[in-house]
Structures are given as structure tokens and as C-alpha cells.
């Protein structure tokens, strides 16, 4: 049986949630079932280690989704994630879709995309040493980020009046590190002979440019379907 595995952060969490709600609206999933195996742990009042899994029966494809909301590409240690036990099968293709947290928070402070990507790839290579790895670039940074998000804090005055100059500067800073992260990911994937996929090439321009948003950070369900289509048809 063909096995595809998706690992990611909150974007993957929302992809799984949207799929669970709309699975039978997708033609090739009409005869499938969603097997929900959710495992959560409370860490500082935040849910982590959220796992979704479903099986596509009619096409002999086992498609598993593992989401780690709030985890950065740099800090995710696969060896410490209990829900990843026993998935390292030689016939699995592992799609890794991380980096959104790094771009919108840590990189604007530490300014080290080369180090972040190096750690990101090496951790995956060591853990998934029997798998084919495919790295997808993150969702582009939103124009406005929450004032309490990581190390990117909006300057507020009076009645929560947002400093528009700060927003502009923050966006361009995050966009710069988004482009640098993509550059490093592409370069280092080539060095390790890994597959690099530019998100821009697999989703619509409206989606990529933030015109199909559910909230400030996440897409509408049909947007995530475009990523699912790519993985479903990937050979």
C-alpha cells in the first residue's frame, strides 16, 4: 500500500480539521473514511501533539497527518514526539511543511535562516532515514501578526490602536526572512539530494497571496484542499 505522511505546524492542524469536515466533498475521498486518532497534551495551557489520521481505501493509499501547532522547524525534535513512533516505513513518502513559526517569530530576532534550515533538515534526515522526504515551503507571512505572537509584538497605544508603521516594518521584515528561508531550504535540499517544493507552484495565486483566508493566519478549507491534491497525486 502506498503511504503518504504529512508533518507540520498549525497550518497542518487546520488542513486536517478542514479535511475532517469536508472529506466527502472531494471526489477521490468519497469512498474513504476518516479515522480520527487525536492525541493532545497540555503544555502551559496550550495543546500540542495533535494527530489526525485517515485512510483512503479505494486507492490503496494510507494518508496520515501529524500536526504540531506552535512548533518551530528549528526546535521540533522528532524523537520526543510519541505519536511519531512506528511510522518509519520504507515505502512511505514524508511531506514536511514547517517553518511558519520560525518566519513570523524567531528569525526576525535571531536572523539565522541558514542555521535554522540546517537543523530542520538534519533532524528530519536522521529520524526519517528510510523514507523519501519532500519539503514544502511555508505559507507566506500575514500582513498583521497578533501583538502577543512570539517575538513579533505590535506596538499599541490608547485603545489598542495599532501602529501602522510598525505593521509595515514588521511585515517587510518577516517577508524578507520568508524569502531567505525559502532560499536556504532550496539550496540545502539540493545539497542533500532532497525534494524541494515551492508552495507557490502548487496552489492558486489568490491563495498564495492571502485572498482566501479563514482568519488572520489560516486559509479557508478549500485552500488546504489544493495542498491535499498535490500530495494525493504525488508519485
Short mmCIF file of C-alpha atoms in Angstrom, two decimals:
data_model
loop_
_atom_site.label_atom_id
_atom_site.label_comp_id
_atom_site.label_asym_id
_atom_site.label_seq_id
_atom_site.Cartn_x
_atom_site.Cartn_y
_atom_site.Cartn_z
CA UNK A 1 0.00 0.00 0.00
CA UNK A 2 1.22 3.48 -0.86
CA UNK A 3 1.77 5.56 2.27
CA UNK A 4 1.93 9.35 2.45
CA UNK A 5 2.67 11.16 5.69
CA UNK A 6 2.28 14.90 6.31
CA UNK A 7 4.03 16.58 9.22
CA UNK A 8 3.57 20.24 10.04
CA UNK A 9 2.59 23.02 12.42
CA UNK A 10 -0.71 24.86 12.90
CA UNK A 11 -1.22 25.12 9.12
CA UNK A 12 -1.26 21.31 9.02
CA UNK A 13 -3.59 21.28 12.02
CA UNK A 14 -6.07 23.45 10.11
CA UNK A 15 -5.61 21.31 6.99
CA UNK A 16 -6.59 18.23 8.98
CA UNK A 17 -9.54 19.98 10.60
CA UNK A 18 -10.83 21.22 7.24
CA UNK A 19 -10.40 17.78 5.71
CA UNK A 20 -12.28 16.12 8.54
CA UNK A 21 -15.20 18.49 7.95
CA UNK A 22 -15.21 18.32 4.13
CA UNK A 23 -13.66 14.95 3.23
CA UNK A 24 -16.62 13.66 1.22
CA UNK A 25 -16.84 16.83 -0.88
CA UNK A 26 -13.55 15.79 -2.53
CA UNK A 27 -14.17 13.36 -5.41
CA UNK A 28 -11.35 10.93 -4.69
CA UNK A 29 -12.29 10.73 -0.99
CA UNK A 30 -15.97 9.86 -1.44
CA UNK A 31 -15.42 6.18 -0.62
CA UNK A 32 -12.91 6.76 2.12
CA UNK A 33 -13.28 7.13 5.85
CA UNK A 34 -11.66 9.43 8.37
CA UNK A 35 -10.04 7.57 11.22
CA UNK A 36 -9.51 10.15 13.93
CA UNK A 37 -6.75 9.34 16.37
CA UNK A 38 -6.22 12.56 18.23
CA UNK A 39 -3.63 12.78 20.98
CA UNK A 40 -3.20 16.02 22.86
CA UNK A 41 -1.02 17.17 25.69
CA UNK A 42 -1.36 20.35 27.69
CA UNK A 43 1.83 22.39 27.90
CA UNK A 44 1.48 25.82 29.51
CA UNK A 45 -2.25 25.67 28.76
CA UNK A 46 -1.60 25.15 25.06
CA UNK A 47 -2.46 21.98 23.15
CA UNK A 48 0.43 20.27 21.41
CA UNK A 49 0.99 16.96 19.65
CA UNK A 50 -2.29 16.86 17.78
CA UNK A 51 -2.51 13.87 15.46
CA UNK A 52 -5.04 13.23 12.72
CA UNK A 53 -5.10 10.13 10.57
CA UNK A 54 -7.37 8.91 7.82
CA UNK A 55 -7.20 6.09 5.30
CA UNK A 56 -8.18 6.22 1.65
CA UNK A 57 -9.46 2.74 0.95
CA UNK A 58 -10.37 2.85 -2.73
CA UNK A 59 -6.91 3.75 -4.00
CA UNK A 60 -4.72 1.68 -1.69
CA UNK A 61 -3.34 4.82 -0.11
CA UNK A 62 -2.71 5.29 3.60
CA UNK A 63 -2.53 9.03 4.24
CA UNK A 64 -1.51 10.09 7.77
CA UNK A 65 -1.40 13.62 9.13
CA UNK A 66 0.60 14.69 12.19
CA UNK A 67 0.24 18.28 13.37
CA UNK A 68 2.30 20.14 15.97
CA UNK A 69 0.75 23.60 16.46
CA UNK A 70 3.19 26.16 17.80
CA UNK A 71 6.28 24.09 16.99
CA UNK A 72 9.09 25.69 15.01
CA UNK A 73 11.04 23.91 12.28
CA UNK A 74 14.23 24.56 14.22
CA UNK A 75 13.09 23.18 17.57
CA UNK A 76 10.92 20.19 16.61
CA UNK A 77 12.65 17.08 17.95
CA UNK A 78 11.03 14.06 16.29
CA UNK A 79 12.49 11.68 18.85
CA UNK A 80 10.44 13.31 21.61
CA UNK A 81 7.10 13.07 19.78
CA UNK A 82 5.37 9.89 20.97
CA UNK A 83 2.78 9.97 18.21
CA UNK A 84 5.50 9.51 15.59
CA UNK A 85 6.51 6.10 16.94
CA UNK A 86 6.34 3.22 14.45
CA UNK A 87 5.74 5.26 11.28
CA UNK A 88 9.23 5.00 9.81
CA UNK A 89 8.33 2.66 6.95
CA UNK A 90 10.50 2.35 3.86
CA UNK A 91 7.55 2.68 1.49
CA UNK A 92 6.34 5.98 2.98
CA UNK A 93 6.77 9.42 1.45
CA UNK A 94 7.05 12.04 4.19
CA UNK A 95 5.94 15.59 3.33
CA UNK A 96 7.23 18.14 5.85
CA UNK A 97 5.52 21.52 5.94
CA UNK A 98 7.15 23.54 8.70
CA UNK A 99 8.71 26.99 9.09
CA UNK A 100 5.70 29.27 9.57
CA UNK A 101 6.51 29.83 13.26
CA UNK A 102 10.20 30.47 12.53
CA UNK A 103 9.46 33.07 9.85
CA UNK A 104 6.91 35.02 11.85
CA UNK A 105 8.71 34.93 15.16
CA UNK A 106 12.22 33.61 15.73
CA UNK A 107 14.00 34.58 12.52
CA UNK A 108 13.21 38.27 12.89
CA UNK A 109 15.13 38.17 16.18
CA UNK A 110 17.94 35.69 15.58
CA UNK A 111 18.43 36.32 11.84
CA UNK A 112 19.92 32.89 11.14
CA UNK A 113 17.91 31.17 8.37
CA UNK A 114 20.91 29.07 7.29
CA UNK A 115 21.25 27.55 10.78
CA UNK A 116 17.50 27.05 11.15
CA UNK A 117 17.19 25.19 7.83
CA UNK A 118 20.30 23.13 8.52
CA UNK A 119 18.86 21.92 11.83
CA UNK A 120 15.43 21.44 10.26
CA UNK A 121 16.76 19.17 7.51
CA UNK A 122 19.27 17.25 9.62
CA UNK A 123 16.66 16.36 12.26
CA UNK A 124 14.33 15.03 9.57
CA UNK A 125 17.08 13.13 7.71
CA UNK A 126 18.21 11.36 10.89
CA UNK A 127 14.72 10.40 12.04
CA UNK A 128 13.17 9.50 8.68
CA UNK A 129 16.26 7.73 7.37
CA UNK A 130 14.24 5.11 5.45
CA UNK A 131 11.78 7.49 3.85
CA UNK A 132 11.56 9.70 0.80
CA UNK A 133 11.43 13.28 2.10
CA UNK A 134 9.60 16.17 0.44
CA UNK A 135 9.92 19.65 1.95
CA UNK A 136 7.18 22.18 1.17
CA UNK A 137 7.80 25.89 1.71
CA UNK A 138 5.65 27.54 4.41
CA UNK A 139 2.58 29.72 3.97
CA UNK A 140 3.71 33.33 3.37
CA UNK A 141 3.60 35.64 6.41
CA UNK A 142 0.35 37.53 7.04
CA UNK A 143 0.28 41.32 6.86
CA UNK A 144 -0.74 41.66 10.50
CA UNK A 145 0.53 39.44 13.29
CA UNK A 146 -1.02 39.26 16.75
CA UNK A 147 0.65 41.57 19.24
CA UNK A 148 1.49 38.66 21.54
CA UNK A 149 2.78 36.32 18.83
CA UNK A 150 6.26 35.08 19.74
CA UNK A 151 8.88 37.79 19.44
CA UNK A 152 6.92 39.89 16.94
CA UNK A 153 4.93 42.25 19.16
CA UNK A 154 2.84 45.08 17.80
CA UNK A 155 3.16 48.49 19.43
CA UNK A 156 -0.16 49.59 20.82
CA UNK A 157 -1.30 52.89 22.24
CA UNK A 158 -4.52 54.13 23.80
CA UNK A 159 -7.47 51.89 22.93
CA UNK A 160 -5.48 49.13 21.19
CA UNK A 161 -4.71 51.45 18.29
CA UNK A 162 -2.19 49.60 16.15
CA UNK A 163 0.93 51.44 14.99
CA UNK A 164 0.64 51.14 11.19
CA UNK A 165 4.31 51.97 10.68
CA UNK A 166 5.22 49.06 12.92
CA UNK A 167 2.93 46.73 10.97
CA UNK A 168 4.54 47.78 7.71
CA UNK A 169 8.05 47.33 9.07
CA UNK A 170 7.12 44.02 10.70
CA UNK A 171 5.61 42.63 7.51
CA UNK A 172 8.58 43.52 5.32
CA UNK A 173 10.96 42.10 7.90
CA UNK A 174 9.05 38.82 8.09
CA UNK A 175 8.72 38.70 4.31
CA UNK A 176 12.49 39.13 3.96
CA UNK A 177 13.12 36.14 6.21
CA UNK A 178 10.44 34.16 4.44
CA UNK A 179 12.36 34.59 1.18
CA UNK A 180 15.67 33.80 2.89
CA UNK A 181 14.18 30.68 4.48
CA UNK A 182 12.95 29.51 1.06
CA UNK A 183 16.34 30.22 -0.49
CA UNK A 184 18.17 28.23 2.18
CA UNK A 185 15.66 25.39 2.02
CA UNK A 186 16.06 25.09 -1.74
CA UNK A 187 19.86 25.27 -1.54
CA UNK A 188 20.25 22.78 1.28
CA UNK A 189 17.71 20.35 -0.18
CA UNK A 190 19.86 20.25 -3.32
CA UNK A 191 22.94 19.59 -1.19
CA UNK A 192 21.25 16.62 0.49
CA UNK A 193 19.51 15.42 -2.67
CA UNK A 194 16.08 16.03 -1.13
CA UNK A 195 12.90 17.18 -2.86
CA UNK A 196 12.06 20.88 -2.52
CA UNK A 197 8.56 22.08 -3.39
CA UNK A 198 7.69 25.76 -3.66
CA UNK A 199 4.18 26.24 -2.28
CA UNK A 200 3.65 28.97 -4.86
CA UNK A 201 3.75 26.35 -7.61
CA UNK A 202 1.08 24.06 -6.17
CA UNK A 203 -1.65 26.49 -5.02
CA UNK A 204 -3.55 29.30 -6.72
CA UNK A 205 -2.15 32.83 -6.76
CA UNK A 206 -5.16 34.09 -4.77
CA UNK A 207 -4.48 31.54 -2.06
CA UNK A 208 -0.74 32.17 -2.00
CA UNK A 209 -1.29 35.93 -1.78
CA UNK A 210 -3.66 35.71 1.16
CA UNK A 211 -7.00 36.28 -0.55
CA UNK A 212 -8.69 33.10 0.72
CA UNK A 213 -8.28 33.47 4.48
CA UNK A 214 -10.38 31.91 7.22
CA UNK A 215 -8.72 34.12 9.83
CA UNK A 216 -5.57 36.23 10.04
CA UNK A 217 -3.26 33.22 9.82
CA UNK A 218 -5.09 30.29 8.21
CA UNK A 219 -6.74 29.53 4.87
CA UNK A 220 -10.31 28.63 4.11
CA UNK A 221 -10.88 24.85 3.83
CA UNK A 222 -10.85 24.82 0.02
CA UNK A 223 -7.40 26.36 0.15
CA UNK A 224 -5.99 23.41 2.06
CA UNK A 225 -7.62 21.09 -0.49
CA UNK A 226 -5.07 22.35 -3.03
CA UNK A 227 -2.22 21.10 -0.85
CA UNK A 228 -4.03 17.79 -0.33
CA UNK A 229 -4.48 17.47 -4.12
CA UNK A 230 -0.74 17.86 -4.59
CA UNK A 231 0.12 15.18 -2.05
CA UNK A 232 -2.61 12.82 -3.24
CA UNK A 233 -1.30 12.95 -6.81
CA UNK A 234 2.37 12.94 -5.90
CA UNK A 235 4.27 9.99 -7.28
#
